[in-house]
Every structure is written in structure tokens, then in C-alpha cells.
């Protein structure tokens, strides 16, 4: 059976490495605008939403997988996700539990509608504009959920930034074990891992830039953001970047 290329990257170790750096960048970059430059969560969210919308449109209109465009869109979703999560949990007054439940419902709802419409939520089916819209909507919701979840664990949960990073890193290792040693749904494991990388990056980002008195290293947010950008650029340039493969048949994958 023939295969066609999807418009998203193949899921490799390199993919996860760049994704974790991108989520960490989303935290430091989002906090740079909302806190360091004191623009607030609402204004910062509007500022980040503009490039996110433009990049998603460019990604949907693209005819094939373009690594730089794809990862730019991921970074835009992580930065926007940071300020939108902070807006929901702090400015709207619903707190980390309320924000996590609200955003978790949005992720679940997006996946449910995608499943009903497309028959599967596998990223191997992202070959059309319709599936890509669902893909980016789910990703943006998941980036926002991950920020709220990371803040909840680090602050209200009492784990602190390093403890939170260890918690979510451990959960990711558990997902890897399920992937390696069980027949658990690969589609479900992908989305669980995708969501978990966000709070991992959020807690690592907070550890880098929060004050020493709050358990952070008090690094400059703009500097940390710049270093992370360089790291992502190097990884994209060095690591093999190829499109995922989609079977020529569009029969629903097991999920």
C-alpha cells in the first residue's frame, strides 16, 4: 500500500527534544512579555495570538511539511498558551484547579469532535486542511492546559519547580514504558505525552527565571528565552526533519 507524507513531523526522539525546549521557551517567552515588560496577561495574549493565527493559517495553506514553519507555529502556541493560561487562572479568578479543569475540558472536547468528524485523532492523518485545523486547535488548548497544570503542581501542589519537573518527567517516563512494553493505544499515548511535555517545560522555565526566594535561579527571562531559541534553531538544523507517513488508505487508526 502506498504512503503519502503528512504535514507534521515524524514522531522521533528529536521531535520530543525540540518539543520540550519549545515548551520551556513558551514559559520564559510568555512571562517576558506579561511580567518582565509588565504588559499583563490579556494584552500579552492578544499580542501572541496574532502571530499564532498567522502561522497556523500559513501551516494549513502549506502543501507539504516545512520544518521551520511547523516549529515556529509550535513556539507561537506555547507562548500564547502561557499567557492565556495565566489569564484564565489568575486574572479570571478561577485558580489553578478551575483553569486546569476548564482547559482540560477544551482539550477533551476538541479531541472528541475531531474523532467524531474524522474517525481518528491520529497525527498520521494530518494531510488535509480540516484535520490540520483540529490538530492545531487541540495543540493550542493542550499548551494552555499544560501551563495551568504545571503551575498547579509547582505552587498549590507544593512540589516546587524542580519537584514539578521531576513529577512530569516521571510521568513521561511511565508513558514511554507503556509504549515500549504494552499494547496501549499509540494514539492515546502520543496525546498524553504531548500534554505532559508542556507542564514539564513550564516548571523548568519557571525554575530558570523565578526569583531565588521562590525556588528559581533568577535568570533573566529575555536571556533565557534567547538561549532557548538558539538551542531550538540548532536542533532543527542538525536533527533530521522529515514528514510523518500516512497510509494511502484513510481507514481510521486504532484509538
PDB file of C-alpha atoms in Angstrom:
ATOM      1  CA  UNK A   1       0.000   0.000   0.000  1.00  0.00           C
ATOM      2  CA  UNK A   2       1.338   3.429  -0.900  1.00  0.00           C
ATOM      3  CA  UNK A   3       2.006   6.139   1.626  1.00  0.00           C
ATOM      4  CA  UNK A   4       1.615   9.905   1.457  1.00  0.00           C
ATOM      5  CA  UNK A   5       3.514  12.441   3.540  1.00  0.00           C
ATOM      6  CA  UNK A   6       1.663  14.231   6.317  1.00  0.00           C
ATOM      7  CA  UNK A   7       2.114  17.925   7.083  1.00  0.00           C
ATOM      8  CA  UNK A   8       3.549  17.259  10.543  1.00  0.00           C
ATOM      9  CA  UNK A   9       6.900  15.729  11.519  1.00  0.00           C
ATOM     10  CA  UNK A  10       7.558  12.070  12.158  1.00  0.00           C
ATOM     11  CA  UNK A  11       7.393  11.288  15.887  1.00  0.00           C
ATOM     12  CA  UNK A  12      11.016  10.645  16.802  1.00  0.00           C
ATOM     13  CA  UNK A  13      13.297  11.290  19.775  1.00  0.00           C
ATOM     14  CA  UNK A  14      14.366  14.503  18.048  1.00  0.00           C
ATOM     15  CA  UNK A  15      10.728  15.597  17.867  1.00  0.00           C
ATOM     16  CA  UNK A  16      10.339  15.265  21.623  1.00  0.00           C
ATOM     17  CA  UNK A  17      13.627  17.023  22.330  1.00  0.00           C
ATOM     18  CA  UNK A  18      12.608  20.067  20.305  1.00  0.00           C
ATOM     19  CA  UNK A  19       9.077  19.966  21.730  1.00  0.00           C
ATOM     20  CA  UNK A  20      10.340  20.117  25.334  1.00  0.00           C
ATOM     21  CA  UNK A  21      12.658  23.028  24.524  1.00  0.00           C
ATOM     22  CA  UNK A  22       9.781  24.785  22.756  1.00  0.00           C
ATOM     23  CA  UNK A  23       7.503  24.394  25.777  1.00  0.00           C
ATOM     24  CA  UNK A  24      10.212  25.761  28.065  1.00  0.00           C
ATOM     25  CA  UNK A  25      10.671  28.684  25.684  1.00  0.00           C
ATOM     26  CA  UNK A  26       6.906  29.257  25.769  1.00  0.00           C
ATOM     27  CA  UNK A  27       7.061  29.773  29.536  1.00  0.00           C
ATOM     28  CA  UNK A  28      10.036  32.142  29.573  1.00  0.00           C
ATOM     29  CA  UNK A  29       8.870  33.986  26.456  1.00  0.00           C
ATOM     30  CA  UNK A  30       5.314  34.407  27.697  1.00  0.00           C
ATOM     31  CA  UNK A  31       6.475  35.598  31.118  1.00  0.00           C
ATOM     32  CA  UNK A  32       8.890  38.023  29.469  1.00  0.00           C
ATOM     33  CA  UNK A  33       6.054  39.934  27.865  1.00  0.00           C
ATOM     34  CA  UNK A  34       3.461  39.673  30.630  1.00  0.00           C
ATOM     35  CA  UNK A  35       5.756  40.079  33.662  1.00  0.00           C
ATOM     36  CA  UNK A  36       9.189  41.441  32.746  1.00  0.00           C
ATOM     37  CA  UNK A  37       7.755  44.066  30.383  1.00  0.00           C
ATOM     38  CA  UNK A  38       4.606  44.314  32.544  1.00  0.00           C
ATOM     39  CA  UNK A  39       2.106  44.146  29.674  1.00  0.00           C
ATOM     40  CA  UNK A  40      -0.246  41.900  31.630  1.00  0.00           C
ATOM     41  CA  UNK A  41      -1.850  38.641  30.635  1.00  0.00           C
ATOM     42  CA  UNK A  42      -4.674  40.000  28.487  1.00  0.00           C
ATOM     43  CA  UNK A  43      -2.552  42.288  26.318  1.00  0.00           C
ATOM     44  CA  UNK A  44       0.207  39.700  26.043  1.00  0.00           C
ATOM     45  CA  UNK A  45      -2.311  37.058  24.977  1.00  0.00           C
ATOM     46  CA  UNK A  46      -3.591  39.316  22.191  1.00  0.00           C
ATOM     47  CA  UNK A  47      -0.021  40.050  21.072  1.00  0.00           C
ATOM     48  CA  UNK A  48       0.916  36.360  20.937  1.00  0.00           C
ATOM     49  CA  UNK A  49      -2.370  35.316  19.351  1.00  0.00           C
ATOM     50  CA  UNK A  50      -1.699  37.379  16.206  1.00  0.00           C
ATOM     51  CA  UNK A  51       1.461  35.515  15.076  1.00  0.00           C
ATOM     52  CA  UNK A  52      -0.135  32.233  16.168  1.00  0.00           C
ATOM     53  CA  UNK A  53      -3.146  32.835  13.912  1.00  0.00           C
ATOM     54  CA  UNK A  54      -0.921  33.909  11.001  1.00  0.00           C
ATOM     55  CA  UNK A  55       1.377  30.901  11.379  1.00  0.00           C
ATOM     56  CA  UNK A  56      -1.490  28.416  11.706  1.00  0.00           C
ATOM     57  CA  UNK A  57      -3.016  29.850   8.527  1.00  0.00           C
ATOM     58  CA  UNK A  58       0.341  29.539   6.749  1.00  0.00           C
ATOM     59  CA  UNK A  59       0.730  25.989   8.042  1.00  0.00           C
ATOM     60  CA  UNK A  60      -2.745  24.990   6.855  1.00  0.00           C
ATOM     61  CA  UNK A  61      -2.154  26.559   3.428  1.00  0.00           C
ATOM     62  CA  UNK A  62       1.230  24.867   3.012  1.00  0.00           C
ATOM     63  CA  UNK A  63       1.236  21.943   0.615  1.00  0.00           C
ATOM     64  CA  UNK A  64       3.835  19.894   2.470  1.00  0.00           C
ATOM     65  CA  UNK A  65       5.703  19.645   5.767  1.00  0.00           C
ATOM     66  CA  UNK A  66       8.009  22.631   6.290  1.00  0.00           C
ATOM     67  CA  UNK A  67      10.134  22.178   9.448  1.00  0.00           C
ATOM     68  CA  UNK A  68      10.813  25.856  10.194  1.00  0.00           C
ATOM     69  CA  UNK A  69       7.184  26.821   9.709  1.00  0.00           C
ATOM     70  CA  UNK A  70       5.954  23.906  11.801  1.00  0.00           C
ATOM     71  CA  UNK A  71       8.222  24.618  14.771  1.00  0.00           C
ATOM     72  CA  UNK A  72       7.585  28.363  14.592  1.00  0.00           C
ATOM     73  CA  UNK A  73       3.886  27.557  14.911  1.00  0.00           C
ATOM     74  CA  UNK A  74       4.560  25.262  17.880  1.00  0.00           C
ATOM     75  CA  UNK A  75       6.552  28.003  19.624  1.00  0.00           C
ATOM     76  CA  UNK A  76       3.770  30.515  18.927  1.00  0.00           C
ATOM     77  CA  UNK A  77       1.266  28.128  20.505  1.00  0.00           C
ATOM     78  CA  UNK A  78       3.421  27.654  23.617  1.00  0.00           C
ATOM     79  CA  UNK A  79       3.929  31.385  24.225  1.00  0.00           C
ATOM     80  CA  UNK A  80       0.264  32.153  23.629  1.00  0.00           C
ATOM     81  CA  UNK A  81      -0.650  29.176  25.801  1.00  0.00           C
ATOM     82  CA  UNK A  82       1.393  30.551  28.692  1.00  0.00           C
ATOM     83  CA  UNK A  83      -0.286  33.949  28.818  1.00  0.00           C
ATOM     84  CA  UNK A  84      -3.773  32.559  28.087  1.00  0.00           C
ATOM     85  CA  UNK A  85      -3.419  30.043  30.929  1.00  0.00           C
ATOM     86  CA  UNK A  86      -2.223  32.758  33.302  1.00  0.00           C
ATOM     87  CA  UNK A  87      -5.157  34.930  32.194  1.00  0.00           C
ATOM     88  CA  UNK A  88      -7.591  32.101  32.973  1.00  0.00           C
ATOM     89  CA  UNK A  89      -6.089  31.007  36.303  1.00  0.00           C
ATOM     90  CA  UNK A  90      -5.068  34.393  37.707  1.00  0.00           C
ATOM     91  CA  UNK A  91      -6.983  37.242  36.083  1.00  0.00           C
ATOM     92  CA  UNK A  92     -10.336  35.434  35.826  1.00  0.00           C
ATOM     93  CA  UNK A  93     -10.072  34.268  39.408  1.00  0.00           C
ATOM     94  CA  UNK A  94     -10.807  30.575  38.833  1.00  0.00           C
ATOM     95  CA  UNK A  95      -7.427  29.473  40.164  1.00  0.00           C
ATOM     96  CA  UNK A  96      -5.226  26.607  39.042  1.00  0.00           C
ATOM     97  CA  UNK A  97      -7.812  23.859  39.714  1.00  0.00           C
ATOM     98  CA  UNK A  98     -10.545  25.724  37.855  1.00  0.00           C
ATOM     99  CA  UNK A  99      -8.224  26.641  34.988  1.00  0.00           C
ATOM    100  CA  UNK A 100      -6.962  23.074  34.684  1.00  0.00           C
ATOM    101  CA  UNK A 101     -10.488  21.644  34.616  1.00  0.00           C
ATOM    102  CA  UNK A 102     -11.697  24.237  32.090  1.00  0.00           C
ATOM    103  CA  UNK A 103      -8.734  23.803  29.768  1.00  0.00           C
ATOM    104  CA  UNK A 104      -8.772  20.023  30.176  1.00  0.00           C
ATOM    105  CA  UNK A 105     -12.396  20.041  29.065  1.00  0.00           C
ATOM    106  CA  UNK A 106     -11.441  22.088  25.992  1.00  0.00           C
ATOM    107  CA  UNK A 107      -8.704  19.584  25.053  1.00  0.00           C
ATOM    108  CA  UNK A 108     -11.068  16.648  25.560  1.00  0.00           C
ATOM    109  CA  UNK A 109     -13.817  18.392  23.610  1.00  0.00           C
ATOM    110  CA  UNK A 110     -11.519  19.184  20.718  1.00  0.00           C
ATOM    111  CA  UNK A 111     -10.303  15.581  20.534  1.00  0.00           C
ATOM    112  CA  UNK A 112     -13.863  14.251  20.777  1.00  0.00           C
ATOM    113  CA  UNK A 113     -15.179  16.396  17.930  1.00  0.00           C
ATOM    114  CA  UNK A 114     -12.095  15.564  15.844  1.00  0.00           C
ATOM    115  CA  UNK A 115     -12.690  11.851  16.498  1.00  0.00           C
ATOM    116  CA  UNK A 116     -16.363  12.086  15.531  1.00  0.00           C
ATOM    117  CA  UNK A 117     -15.655  14.046  12.343  1.00  0.00           C
ATOM    118  CA  UNK A 118     -12.509  12.249  11.189  1.00  0.00           C
ATOM    119  CA  UNK A 119     -12.845   8.799  12.726  1.00  0.00           C
ATOM    120  CA  UNK A 120      -9.441   9.063  14.436  1.00  0.00           C
ATOM    121  CA  UNK A 121      -7.230  11.610  16.198  1.00  0.00           C
ATOM    122  CA  UNK A 122      -4.009  10.062  14.924  1.00  0.00           C
ATOM    123  CA  UNK A 123      -1.451  12.607  13.732  1.00  0.00           C
ATOM    124  CA  UNK A 124      -0.765  10.233  10.844  1.00  0.00           C
ATOM    125  CA  UNK A 125      -3.971  11.533   9.255  1.00  0.00           C
ATOM    126  CA  UNK A 126      -2.964  15.208   9.206  1.00  0.00           C
ATOM    127  CA  UNK A 127      -2.922  15.554   5.428  1.00  0.00           C
ATOM    128  CA  UNK A 128      -5.866  17.893   4.844  1.00  0.00           C
ATOM    129  CA  UNK A 129      -6.837  21.390   5.920  1.00  0.00           C
ATOM    130  CA  UNK A 130      -9.741  20.074   8.003  1.00  0.00           C
ATOM    131  CA  UNK A 131      -7.658  17.653  10.045  1.00  0.00           C
ATOM    132  CA  UNK A 132      -4.929  20.244  10.453  1.00  0.00           C
ATOM    133  CA  UNK A 133      -7.380  22.763  11.904  1.00  0.00           C
ATOM    134  CA  UNK A 134      -8.352  20.161  14.516  1.00  0.00           C
ATOM    135  CA  UNK A 135      -4.668  19.400  15.095  1.00  0.00           C
ATOM    136  CA  UNK A 136      -3.665  22.996  15.798  1.00  0.00           C
ATOM    137  CA  UNK A 137      -6.761  23.718  17.867  1.00  0.00           C
ATOM    138  CA  UNK A 138      -6.030  20.700  20.062  1.00  0.00           C
ATOM    139  CA  UNK A 139      -2.368  21.640  20.342  1.00  0.00           C
ATOM    140  CA  UNK A 140      -3.143  25.209  21.401  1.00  0.00           C
ATOM    141  CA  UNK A 141      -5.596  24.005  24.048  1.00  0.00           C
ATOM    142  CA  UNK A 142      -3.056  21.430  25.266  1.00  0.00           C
ATOM    143  CA  UNK A 143      -0.296  24.046  25.550  1.00  0.00           C
ATOM    144  CA  UNK A 144      -2.616  26.220  27.625  1.00  0.00           C
ATOM    145  CA  UNK A 145      -3.718  23.280  29.795  1.00  0.00           C
ATOM    146  CA  UNK A 146      -0.106  22.271  30.381  1.00  0.00           C
ATOM    147  CA  UNK A 147       0.797  25.692  31.739  1.00  0.00           C
ATOM    148  CA  UNK A 148      -2.067  25.658  34.238  1.00  0.00           C
ATOM    149  CA  UNK A 149      -1.273  22.076  35.253  1.00  0.00           C
ATOM    150  CA  UNK A 150       2.417  22.877  35.778  1.00  0.00           C
ATOM    151  CA  UNK A 151       1.648  25.961  37.878  1.00  0.00           C
ATOM    152  CA  UNK A 152      -0.878  23.990  39.934  1.00  0.00           C
ATOM    153  CA  UNK A 153       1.661  21.277  40.752  1.00  0.00           C
ATOM    154  CA  UNK A 154       4.526  23.684  41.466  1.00  0.00           C
ATOM    155  CA  UNK A 155       2.546  26.194  43.558  1.00  0.00           C
ATOM    156  CA  UNK A 156      -0.658  24.773  45.051  1.00  0.00           C
ATOM    157  CA  UNK A 157       0.611  21.188  44.897  1.00  0.00           C
ATOM    158  CA  UNK A 158       3.713  22.079  46.871  1.00  0.00           C
ATOM    159  CA  UNK A 159       6.108  20.323  44.512  1.00  0.00           C
ATOM    160  CA  UNK A 160       8.096  23.449  43.678  1.00  0.00           C
ATOM    161  CA  UNK A 161       9.665  23.933  40.268  1.00  0.00           C
ATOM    162  CA  UNK A 162      12.218  21.117  40.425  1.00  0.00           C
ATOM    163  CA  UNK A 163       9.752  18.784  42.103  1.00  0.00           C
ATOM    164  CA  UNK A 164       7.169  19.594  39.451  1.00  0.00           C
ATOM    165  CA  UNK A 165       9.690  18.922  36.695  1.00  0.00           C
ATOM    166  CA  UNK A 166      10.569  15.590  38.330  1.00  0.00           C
ATOM    167  CA  UNK A 167       6.862  14.716  38.631  1.00  0.00           C
ATOM    168  CA  UNK A 168       6.041  15.363  34.988  1.00  0.00           C
ATOM    169  CA  UNK A 169       9.331  13.882  33.812  1.00  0.00           C
ATOM    170  CA  UNK A 170       8.471  10.722  35.733  1.00  0.00           C
ATOM    171  CA  UNK A 171       5.007  10.609  34.187  1.00  0.00           C
ATOM    172  CA  UNK A 172       6.573  10.924  30.740  1.00  0.00           C
ATOM    173  CA  UNK A 173       8.877   8.007  31.519  1.00  0.00           C
ATOM    174  CA  UNK A 174       5.815   5.997  32.518  1.00  0.00           C
ATOM    175  CA  UNK A 175       4.268   6.793  29.134  1.00  0.00           C
ATOM    176  CA  UNK A 176       7.480   5.638  27.431  1.00  0.00           C
ATOM    177  CA  UNK A 177       7.304   2.380  29.406  1.00  0.00           C
ATOM    178  CA  UNK A 178       3.701   1.839  28.337  1.00  0.00           C
ATOM    179  CA  UNK A 179       4.732   2.460  24.729  1.00  0.00           C
ATOM    180  CA  UNK A 180       7.673   0.045  24.943  1.00  0.00           C
ATOM    181  CA  UNK A 181       6.172  -2.801  26.962  1.00  0.00           C
ATOM    182  CA  UNK A 182       2.409  -2.782  26.406  1.00  0.00           C
ATOM    183  CA  UNK A 183      -0.048  -2.677  23.547  1.00  0.00           C
ATOM    184  CA  UNK A 184      -1.650   0.543  24.783  1.00  0.00           C
ATOM    185  CA  UNK A 185      -3.082   2.779  22.060  1.00  0.00           C
ATOM    186  CA  UNK A 186      -0.217   4.659  20.396  1.00  0.00           C
ATOM    187  CA  UNK A 187      -2.594   7.487  19.554  1.00  0.00           C
ATOM    188  CA  UNK A 188      -3.680   7.917  23.182  1.00  0.00           C
ATOM    189  CA  UNK A 189      -0.078   7.688  24.430  1.00  0.00           C
ATOM    190  CA  UNK A 190       1.006  10.364  21.949  1.00  0.00           C
ATOM    191  CA  UNK A 191      -1.559  12.870  23.173  1.00  0.00           C
ATOM    192  CA  UNK A 192      -0.859  12.111  26.833  1.00  0.00           C
ATOM    193  CA  UNK A 193       2.861  12.655  26.217  1.00  0.00           C
ATOM    194  CA  UNK A 194       2.184  15.784  24.182  1.00  0.00           C
ATOM    195  CA  UNK A 195       0.185  17.304  27.033  1.00  0.00           C
ATOM    196  CA  UNK A 196       2.737  16.264  29.690  1.00  0.00           C
ATOM    197  CA  UNK A 197       5.683  17.891  27.907  1.00  0.00           C
ATOM    198  CA  UNK A 198       4.001  21.260  28.446  1.00  0.00           C
ATOM    199  CA  UNK A 199       3.902  21.268  32.278  1.00  0.00           C
ATOM    200  CA  UNK A 200       7.415  19.808  32.224  1.00  0.00           C
ATOM    201  CA  UNK A 201       8.596  22.764  30.135  1.00  0.00           C
ATOM    202  CA  UNK A 202       6.567  25.198  32.247  1.00  0.00           C
ATOM    203  CA  UNK A 203       8.150  24.066  35.520  1.00  0.00           C
ATOM    204  CA  UNK A 204      11.652  24.054  34.013  1.00  0.00           C
ATOM    205  CA  UNK A 205      11.076  27.531  32.563  1.00  0.00           C
ATOM    206  CA  UNK A 206       9.846  28.821  35.927  1.00  0.00           C
ATOM    207  CA  UNK A 207      12.840  27.258  37.654  1.00  0.00           C
ATOM    208  CA  UNK A 208      15.136  29.169  35.325  1.00  0.00           C
ATOM    209  CA  UNK A 209      13.601  32.626  35.705  1.00  0.00           C
ATOM    210  CA  UNK A 210      11.769  32.811  39.038  1.00  0.00           C
ATOM    211  CA  UNK A 211      13.476  34.624  41.985  1.00  0.00           C
ATOM    212  CA  UNK A 212      15.813  32.728  44.268  1.00  0.00           C
ATOM    213  CA  UNK A 213      13.447  33.325  47.180  1.00  0.00           C
ATOM    214  CA  UNK A 214      10.739  31.389  45.308  1.00  0.00           C
ATOM    215  CA  UNK A 215      12.981  28.468  44.407  1.00  0.00           C
ATOM    216  CA  UNK A 216      14.136  29.654  40.980  1.00  0.00           C
ATOM    217  CA  UNK A 217      17.544  30.555  39.562  1.00  0.00           C
ATOM    218  CA  UNK A 218      16.545  34.168  38.841  1.00  0.00           C
ATOM    219  CA  UNK A 219      17.950  34.142  35.305  1.00  0.00           C
ATOM    220  CA  UNK A 220      16.972  36.978  33.009  1.00  0.00           C
ATOM    221  CA  UNK A 221      13.796  35.962  31.168  1.00  0.00           C
ATOM    222  CA  UNK A 222      14.836  37.603  27.871  1.00  0.00           C
ATOM    223  CA  UNK A 223      18.281  35.975  28.122  1.00  0.00           C
ATOM    224  CA  UNK A 224      16.848  32.541  28.932  1.00  0.00           C
ATOM    225  CA  UNK A 225      14.403  32.935  26.044  1.00  0.00           C
ATOM    226  CA  UNK A 226      17.215  33.840  23.660  1.00  0.00           C
ATOM    227  CA  UNK A 227      19.312  30.834  24.727  1.00  0.00           C
ATOM    228  CA  UNK A 228      16.349  28.514  24.220  1.00  0.00           C
ATOM    229  CA  UNK A 229      15.682  29.983  20.765  1.00  0.00           C
ATOM    230  CA  UNK A 230      19.280  29.269  19.783  1.00  0.00           C
ATOM    231  CA  UNK A 231      19.009  25.728  21.123  1.00  0.00           C
ATOM    232  CA  UNK A 232      15.835  25.056  19.137  1.00  0.00           C
ATOM    233  CA  UNK A 233      17.311  26.506  15.950  1.00  0.00           C
ATOM    234  CA  UNK A 234      20.407  24.325  16.314  1.00  0.00           C
ATOM    235  CA  UNK A 235      18.346  21.174  16.898  1.00  0.00           C
ATOM    236  CA  UNK A 236      16.070  21.861  13.920  1.00  0.00           C
ATOM    237  CA  UNK A 237      19.117  22.439  11.723  1.00  0.00           C
ATOM    238  CA  UNK A 238      21.080  19.423  12.968  1.00  0.00           C
ATOM    239  CA  UNK A 239      18.473  16.739  13.622  1.00  0.00           C
ATOM    240  CA  UNK A 240      16.807  15.008  10.664  1.00  0.00           C
ATOM    241  CA  UNK A 241      13.459  16.611   9.883  1.00  0.00           C
ATOM    242  CA  UNK A 242      11.051  14.564   7.823  1.00  0.00           C
ATOM    243  CA  UNK A 243       7.316  14.394   7.421  1.00  0.00           C
ATOM    244  CA  UNK A 244       5.351  11.620   9.049  1.00  0.00           C
ATOM    245  CA  UNK A 245       3.953   8.967   6.740  1.00  0.00           C
ATOM    246  CA  UNK A 246       0.258   8.326   6.240  1.00  0.00           C
ATOM    247  CA  UNK A 247      -1.063   5.139   4.617  1.00  0.00           C
ATOM    248  CA  UNK A 248      -2.767   5.774   1.316  1.00  0.00           C
ATOM    249  CA  UNK A 249      -5.970   4.391   2.825  1.00  0.00           C
ATOM    250  CA  UNK A 250      -7.706   6.743   5.249  1.00  0.00           C
ATOM    251  CA  UNK A 251      -9.255   3.979   7.328  1.00  0.00           C
ATOM    252  CA  UNK A 252      -9.423   5.059  10.996  1.00  0.00           C
ATOM    253  CA  UNK A 253      -6.468   4.087  13.137  1.00  0.00           C
ATOM    254  CA  UNK A 254      -6.997   2.307  16.413  1.00  0.00           C
ATOM    255  CA  UNK A 255      -7.604   4.828  19.146  1.00  0.00           C
TER     256      UNK A 255
END
